[in-house]
mmCIF file with all atom_site columns, C-alpha atoms in Angstrom:
data_model
loop_
_atom_site.group_PDB
_atom_site.id
_atom_site.type_symbol
_atom_site.label_atom_id
_atom_site.label_alt_id
_atom_site.label_comp_id
_atom_site.label_asym_id
_atom_site.label_entity_id
_atom_site.label_seq_id
_atom_site.pdbx_PDB_ins_code
_atom_site.Cartn_x
_atom_site.Cartn_y
_atom_site.Cartn_z
_atom_site.occupancy
_atom_site.B_iso_or_equiv
_atom_site.pdbx_formal_charge
_atom_site.auth_seq_id
_atom_site.auth_comp_id
_atom_site.auth_asym_id
_atom_site.auth_atom_id
_atom_site.pdbx_PDB_model_num
ATOM 1   C CA . MET R 1 1   ? 0.000   0.000  0.000   1.00 0.00 ? 1   MET R CA 1
ATOM 2   C CA . ILE R 1 2   ? 1.068   3.561  -0.604  1.00 0.00 ? 2   ILE R CA 1
ATOM 3   C CA . GLU R 1 3   ? -0.117  6.389  1.636   1.00 0.00 ? 3   GLU R CA 1
ATOM 4   C CA . ILE R 1 4   ? -0.326  9.683  -0.245  1.00 0.00 ? 4   ILE R CA 1
ATOM 5   C CA . SER R 1 5   ? -0.944  12.907 1.658   1.00 0.00 ? 5   SER R CA 1
ATOM 6   C CA . LYS R 1 6   ? -4.081  14.873 0.789   1.00 0.00 ? 6   LYS R CA 1
ATOM 7   C CA . GLN R 1 7   ? -1.907  17.754 -0.393  1.00 0.00 ? 7   GLN R CA 1
ATOM 8   C CA . ALA R 1 8   ? 0.280   15.569 -2.638  1.00 0.00 ? 8   ALA R CA 1
ATOM 9   C CA . TYR R 1 9   ? -2.849  13.873 -4.021  1.00 0.00 ? 9   TYR R CA 1
ATOM 10  C CA . ALA R 1 10  ? -4.464  17.219 -4.870  1.00 0.00 ? 10  ALA R CA 1
ATOM 11  C CA . GLU R 1 11  ? -1.235  18.441 -6.496  1.00 0.00 ? 11  GLU R CA 1
ATOM 12  C CA . MET R 1 12  ? -0.870  15.245 -8.568  1.00 0.00 ? 12  MET R CA 1
ATOM 13  C CA . VAL R 1 13  ? -4.433  15.348 -9.875  1.00 0.00 ? 13  VAL R CA 1
ATOM 14  C CA . GLY R 1 14  ? -4.168  19.099 -10.491 1.00 0.00 ? 14  GLY R CA 1
ATOM 15  C CA . ALA R 1 15  ? -0.949  18.636 -12.477 1.00 0.00 ? 15  ALA R CA 1
ATOM 16  C CA . ALA R 1 16  ? -2.585  15.913 -14.581 1.00 0.00 ? 16  ALA R CA 1
ATOM 17  C CA . LEU R 1 17  ? -5.578  18.100 -15.367 1.00 0.00 ? 17  LEU R CA 1
ATOM 18  C CA . ASP R 1 18  ? -3.389  21.144 -16.094 1.00 0.00 ? 18  ASP R CA 1
ATOM 19  C CA . ALA R 1 19  ? -1.149  19.180 -18.491 1.00 0.00 ? 19  ALA R CA 1
ATOM 20  C CA . TYR R 1 20  ? -4.048  17.725 -20.482 1.00 0.00 ? 20  TYR R CA 1
ATOM 21  C CA . PRO R 1 21  ? -4.020  16.854 -23.409 1.00 0.00 ? 21  PRO R CA 1
ATOM 22  C CA . TYR R 1 22  ? -0.387  15.927 -22.706 1.00 0.00 ? 22  TYR R CA 1
ATOM 23  C CA . GLU R 1 23  ? 0.701   13.417 -20.091 1.00 0.00 ? 23  GLU R CA 1
ATOM 24  C CA . ALA R 1 24  ? 1.755   14.973 -16.812 1.00 0.00 ? 24  ALA R CA 1
ATOM 25  C CA . CYS R 1 25  ? 4.634   13.607 -14.774 1.00 0.00 ? 25  CYS R CA 1
ATOM 26  C CA . GLY R 1 26  ? 6.304   14.083 -11.429 1.00 0.00 ? 26  GLY R CA 1
ATOM 27  C CA . LEU R 1 27  ? 8.004   12.391 -8.519  1.00 0.00 ? 27  LEU R CA 1
ATOM 28  C CA . ILE R 1 28  ? 6.813   11.495 -5.041  1.00 0.00 ? 28  ILE R CA 1
ATOM 29  C CA . ALA R 1 29  ? 8.971   11.449 -1.948  1.00 0.00 ? 29  ALA R CA 1
ATOM 30  C CA . GLY R 1 30  ? 8.666   10.106 1.553   1.00 0.00 ? 30  GLY R CA 1
ATOM 31  C CA . PRO R 1 31  ? 10.625  8.791  4.492   1.00 0.00 ? 31  PRO R CA 1
ATOM 32  C CA . PRO R 1 32  ? 12.969  5.889  3.717   1.00 0.00 ? 32  PRO R CA 1
ATOM 33  C CA . ALA R 1 33  ? 11.742  2.430  4.625   1.00 0.00 ? 33  ALA R CA 1
ATOM 34  C CA . PRO R 1 34  ? 13.205  0.909  7.775   1.00 0.00 ? 34  PRO R CA 1
ATOM 35  C CA . GLY R 1 35  ? 16.222  -1.107 6.692   1.00 0.00 ? 35  GLY R CA 1
ATOM 36  C CA . GLY R 1 36  ? 16.601  0.824  3.425   1.00 0.00 ? 36  GLY R CA 1
ATOM 37  C CA . GLY R 1 37  ? 14.739  1.018  0.146   1.00 0.00 ? 37  GLY R CA 1
ATOM 38  C CA . ALA R 1 38  ? 11.800  3.156  -0.857  1.00 0.00 ? 38  ALA R CA 1
ATOM 39  C CA . GLY R 1 39  ? 9.171   3.790  1.792   1.00 0.00 ? 39  GLY R CA 1
ATOM 40  C CA . ASP R 1 40  ? 5.421   3.447  1.464   1.00 0.00 ? 40  ASP R CA 1
ATOM 41  C CA . ARG R 1 41  ? 4.464   7.012  2.422   1.00 0.00 ? 41  ARG R CA 1
ATOM 42  C CA . ALA R 1 42  ? 4.359   9.935  0.003   1.00 0.00 ? 42  ALA R CA 1
ATOM 43  C CA . PRO R 1 43  ? 3.735   13.255 1.723   1.00 0.00 ? 43  PRO R CA 1
ATOM 44  C CA . VAL R 1 44  ? 5.435   15.233 -1.086  1.00 0.00 ? 44  VAL R CA 1
ATOM 45  C CA . PHE R 1 45  ? 4.756   15.495 -4.820  1.00 0.00 ? 45  PHE R CA 1
ATOM 46  C CA . SER R 1 46  ? 7.102   17.363 -7.143  1.00 0.00 ? 46  SER R CA 1
ATOM 47  C CA . ALA R 1 47  ? 5.574   18.201 -10.509 1.00 0.00 ? 47  ALA R CA 1
ATOM 48  C CA . CYS R 1 48  ? 8.045   17.858 -13.379 1.00 0.00 ? 48  CYS R CA 1
ATOM 49  C CA . ARG R 1 49  ? 7.928   19.052 -16.955 1.00 0.00 ? 49  ARG R CA 1
ATOM 50  C CA . ASN R 1 50  ? 7.222   16.373 -19.541 1.00 0.00 ? 50  ASN R CA 1
ATOM 51  C CA . VAL R 1 51  ? 9.951   17.175 -22.061 1.00 0.00 ? 51  VAL R CA 1
ATOM 52  C CA . ALA R 1 52  ? 8.343   14.728 -24.516 1.00 0.00 ? 52  ALA R CA 1
ATOM 53  C CA . GLU R 1 53  ? 5.292   17.027 -24.694 1.00 0.00 ? 53  GLU R CA 1
ATOM 54  C CA . SER R 1 54  ? 3.197   14.034 -25.689 1.00 0.00 ? 54  SER R CA 1
ATOM 55  C CA . ALA R 1 55  ? -0.223  12.562 -25.003 1.00 0.00 ? 55  ALA R CA 1
ATOM 56  C CA . ARG R 1 56  ? 1.261   9.042  -25.178 1.00 0.00 ? 56  ARG R CA 1
ATOM 57  C CA . VAL R 1 57  ? 4.612   9.109  -23.336 1.00 0.00 ? 57  VAL R CA 1
ATOM 58  C CA . TYR R 1 58  ? 6.404   11.128 -20.713 1.00 0.00 ? 58  TYR R CA 1
ATOM 59  C CA . THR R 1 59  ? 10.021  12.030 -20.061 1.00 0.00 ? 59  THR R CA 1
ATOM 60  C CA . ILE R 1 60  ? 10.819  13.797 -16.809 1.00 0.00 ? 60  ILE R CA 1
ATOM 61  C CA . ASP R 1 61  ? 12.916  16.917 -17.278 1.00 0.00 ? 61  ASP R CA 1
ATOM 62  C CA . PRO R 1 62  ? 16.348  16.034 -15.799 1.00 0.00 ? 62  PRO R CA 1
ATOM 63  C CA . LYS R 1 63  ? 16.594  19.455 -14.114 1.00 0.00 ? 63  LYS R CA 1
ATOM 64  C CA . ASP R 1 64  ? 13.221  18.949 -12.440 1.00 0.00 ? 64  ASP R CA 1
ATOM 65  C CA . HIS R 1 65  ? 14.329  15.475 -11.331 1.00 0.00 ? 65  HIS R CA 1
ATOM 66  C CA . LEU R 1 66  ? 17.448  16.977 -9.770  1.00 0.00 ? 66  LEU R CA 1
ATOM 67  C CA . HIS R 1 67  ? 15.417  19.686 -8.002  1.00 0.00 ? 67  HIS R CA 1
ATOM 68  C CA . ALA R 1 68  ? 13.004  17.050 -6.650  1.00 0.00 ? 68  ALA R CA 1
ATOM 69  C CA . GLU R 1 69  ? 15.946  14.967 -5.376  1.00 0.00 ? 69  GLU R CA 1
ATOM 70  C CA . MET R 1 70  ? 17.509  18.004 -3.682  1.00 0.00 ? 70  MET R CA 1
ATOM 71  C CA . ASP R 1 71  ? 14.179  19.058 -2.117  1.00 0.00 ? 71  ASP R CA 1
ATOM 72  C CA . ALA R 1 72  ? 13.565  15.546 -0.808  1.00 0.00 ? 72  ALA R CA 1
ATOM 73  C CA . ASP R 1 73  ? 17.087  15.388 0.612   1.00 0.00 ? 73  ASP R CA 1
ATOM 74  C CA . ASP R 1 74  ? 16.626  18.769 2.333   1.00 0.00 ? 74  ASP R CA 1
ATOM 75  C CA . ARG R 1 75  ? 13.498  17.386 4.016   1.00 0.00 ? 75  ARG R CA 1
ATOM 76  C CA . GLY R 1 76  ? 15.133  14.110 5.063   1.00 0.00 ? 76  GLY R CA 1
ATOM 77  C CA . LEU R 1 77  ? 13.057  12.234 2.478   1.00 0.00 ? 77  LEU R CA 1
ATOM 78  C CA . GLU R 1 78  ? 13.873  10.234 -0.624  1.00 0.00 ? 78  GLU R CA 1
ATOM 79  C CA . ILE R 1 79  ? 12.235  9.804  -3.995  1.00 0.00 ? 79  ILE R CA 1
ATOM 80  C CA . ASN R 1 80  ? 10.102  6.685  -3.755  1.00 0.00 ? 80  ASN R CA 1
ATOM 81  C CA . GLY R 1 81  ? 8.027   6.802  -6.900  1.00 0.00 ? 81  GLY R CA 1
ATOM 82  C CA . VAL R 1 82  ? 6.980   8.366  -10.147 1.00 0.00 ? 82  VAL R CA 1
ATOM 83  C CA . VAL R 1 83  ? 3.593   9.743  -11.141 1.00 0.00 ? 83  VAL R CA 1
ATOM 84  C CA . HIS R 1 84  ? 2.225   10.258 -14.622 1.00 0.00 ? 84  HIS R CA 1
ATOM 85  C CA . SER R 1 85  ? -1.123  10.545 -16.315 1.00 0.00 ? 85  SER R CA 1
ATOM 86  C CA . HIS R 1 86  ? -2.778  8.532  -19.030 1.00 0.00 ? 86  HIS R CA 1
ATOM 87  C CA . THR R 1 87  ? -4.909  10.916 -21.022 1.00 0.00 ? 87  THR R CA 1
ATOM 88  C CA . HIS R 1 88  ? -6.965  8.488  -23.101 1.00 0.00 ? 88  HIS R CA 1
ATOM 89  C CA . SER R 1 89  ? -6.281  5.010  -21.724 1.00 0.00 ? 89  SER R CA 1
ATOM 90  C CA . GLU R 1 90  ? -6.802  3.046  -18.544 1.00 0.00 ? 90  GLU R CA 1
ATOM 91  C CA . PRO R 1 91  ? -4.636  3.898  -15.520 1.00 0.00 ? 91  PRO R CA 1
ATOM 92  C CA . TYR R 1 92  ? -2.580  0.737  -15.998 1.00 0.00 ? 92  TYR R CA 1
ATOM 93  C CA . PRO R 1 93  ? 1.130   0.515  -16.894 1.00 0.00 ? 93  PRO R CA 1
ATOM 94  C CA . SER R 1 94  ? 1.760   0.386  -20.630 1.00 0.00 ? 94  SER R CA 1
ATOM 95  C CA . PRO R 1 95  ? 4.576   -1.725 -22.109 1.00 0.00 ? 95  PRO R CA 1
ATOM 96  C CA . THR R 1 96  ? 6.597   1.524  -22.320 1.00 0.00 ? 96  THR R CA 1
ATOM 97  C CA . ASP R 1 97  ? 5.934   2.202  -18.614 1.00 0.00 ? 97  ASP R CA 1
ATOM 98  C CA . VAL R 1 98  ? 7.094   -1.299 -17.692 1.00 0.00 ? 98  VAL R CA 1
ATOM 99  C CA . ALA R 1 99  ? 10.226  -1.096 -19.842 1.00 0.00 ? 99  ALA R CA 1
ATOM 100 C CA . SER R 1 100 ? 11.227  2.243  -18.326 1.00 0.00 ? 100 SER R CA 1
ATOM 101 C CA . ALA R 1 101 ? 10.533  1.362  -14.661 1.00 0.00 ? 101 ALA R CA 1
ATOM 102 C CA . PRO R 1 102 ? 13.861  2.244  -13.002 1.00 0.00 ? 102 PRO R CA 1
ATOM 103 C CA . ASP R 1 103 ? 13.490  0.833  -9.490  1.00 0.00 ? 103 ASP R CA 1
ATOM 104 C CA . PRO R 1 104 ? 11.543  -2.233 -8.279  1.00 0.00 ? 104 PRO R CA 1
ATOM 105 C CA . SER R 1 105 ? 11.060  -0.631 -4.846  1.00 0.00 ? 105 SER R CA 1
ATOM 106 C CA . TRP R 1 106 ? 9.358   2.456  -6.318  1.00 0.00 ? 106 TRP R CA 1
ATOM 107 C CA . HIS R 1 107 ? 5.649   3.128  -6.528  1.00 0.00 ? 107 HIS R CA 1
ATOM 108 C CA . TYR R 1 108 ? 4.334   3.792  -10.053 1.00 0.00 ? 108 TYR R CA 1
ATOM 109 C CA . VAL R 1 109 ? 1.278   6.009  -9.711  1.00 0.00 ? 109 VAL R CA 1
ATOM 110 C CA . ILE R 1 110 ? -0.909  6.556  -12.768 1.00 0.00 ? 110 ILE R CA 1
ATOM 111 C CA . ILE R 1 111 ? -3.705  9.100  -12.995 1.00 0.00 ? 111 ILE R CA 1
ATOM 112 C CA . GLY R 1 112 ? -6.294  8.084  -15.567 1.00 0.00 ? 112 GLY R CA 1
ATOM 113 C CA . LEU R 1 113 ? -8.160  10.902 -17.294 1.00 0.00 ? 113 LEU R CA 1
ATOM 114 C CA . LYS R 1 114 ? -10.209 8.712  -19.623 1.00 0.00 ? 114 LYS R CA 1
ATOM 115 C CA . ARG R 1 115 ? -13.412 9.113  -17.599 1.00 0.00 ? 115 ARG R CA 1
ATOM 116 C CA . GLU R 1 116 ? -15.187 12.119 -16.116 1.00 0.00 ? 116 GLU R CA 1
ATOM 117 C CA . ALA R 1 117 ? -13.407 11.869 -12.752 1.00 0.00 ? 117 ALA R CA 1
ATOM 118 C CA . PRO R 1 118 ? -9.645  11.241 -12.499 1.00 0.00 ? 118 PRO R CA 1
ATOM 119 C CA . GLU R 1 119 ? -8.736  7.710  -11.364 1.00 0.00 ? 119 GLU R CA 1
ATOM 120 C CA . VAL R 1 120 ? -5.564  7.200  -9.319  1.00 0.00 ? 120 VAL R CA 1
ATOM 121 C CA . ARG R 1 121 ? -3.925  3.769  -9.205  1.00 0.00 ? 121 ARG R CA 1
ATOM 122 C CA . SER R 1 122 ? -0.533  2.624  -7.973  1.00 0.00 ? 122 SER R CA 1
ATOM 123 C CA . TYR R 1 123 ? 1.627   -0.321 -8.957  1.00 0.00 ? 123 TYR R CA 1
ATOM 124 C CA . ARG R 1 124 ? 4.892   -2.030 -8.214  1.00 0.00 ? 124 ARG R CA 1
ATOM 125 C CA . ILE R 1 125 ? 6.812   -3.157 -11.287 1.00 0.00 ? 125 ILE R CA 1
ATOM 126 C CA . VAL R 1 126 ? 9.352   -5.888 -10.589 1.00 0.00 ? 126 VAL R CA 1
ATOM 127 C CA . ASP R 1 127 ? 11.161  -7.759 -13.359 1.00 0.00 ? 127 ASP R CA 1
ATOM 128 C CA . GLY R 1 128 ? 8.394   -6.906 -15.800 1.00 0.00 ? 128 GLY R CA 1
ATOM 129 C CA . SER R 1 129 ? 5.610   -8.057 -13.449 1.00 0.00 ? 129 SER R CA 1
ATOM 130 C CA . ILE R 1 130 ? 2.905   -5.517 -12.572 1.00 0.00 ? 130 ILE R CA 1
ATOM 131 C CA . ILE R 1 131 ? 1.362   -5.672 -9.110  1.00 0.00 ? 131 ILE R CA 1
ATOM 132 C CA . GLU R 1 132 ? -1.412  -3.223 -8.215  1.00 0.00 ? 132 GLU R CA 1
ATOM 133 C CA . GLU R 1 133 ? -1.324  -1.887 -4.676  1.00 0.00 ? 133 GLU R CA 1
ATOM 134 C CA . PRO R 1 134 ? -3.947  -0.045 -2.628  1.00 0.00 ? 134 PRO R CA 1
ATOM 135 C CA . VAL R 1 135 ? -3.778  3.762  -2.444  1.00 0.00 ? 135 VAL R CA 1
ATOM 136 C CA . ALA R 1 136 ? -4.674  5.476  0.834   1.00 0.00 ? 136 ALA R CA 1
ATOM 137 C CA . ILE R 1 137 ? -5.144  9.237  0.957   1.00 0.00 ? 137 ILE R CA 1
ATOM 138 C CA . VAL R 1 138 ? -4.121  10.430 4.441   1.00 0.00 ? 138 VAL R CA 1
#
């Protein structure tokens, strides 16, 4: 399960709606997991520019990624996931999403904009396997 703060959730959904018709993207950060690895709490969302400027793929601006890393570090947090939107398809990882998943401990949050209300889902992607996990807004 991933716990996303109300503020981070609102910022993520807002970024997805603002970026439409392009995919939005960003990074989430939270406290490290006990014993190392990415934690399961995400109190912070950092919106990033999609340099691909596409409705089908996203590429996080490297400068925005660096700023998100530095901000997380300043707060004693670490990047523990990536967020992006799917503008016209289900909020489920595409083959491109799976192929570009950089860290098996990360959370891969997808905001679906296909329907009237945004749908937020989260997954773990490990060795090409996709495992959906519950999302709690806290």
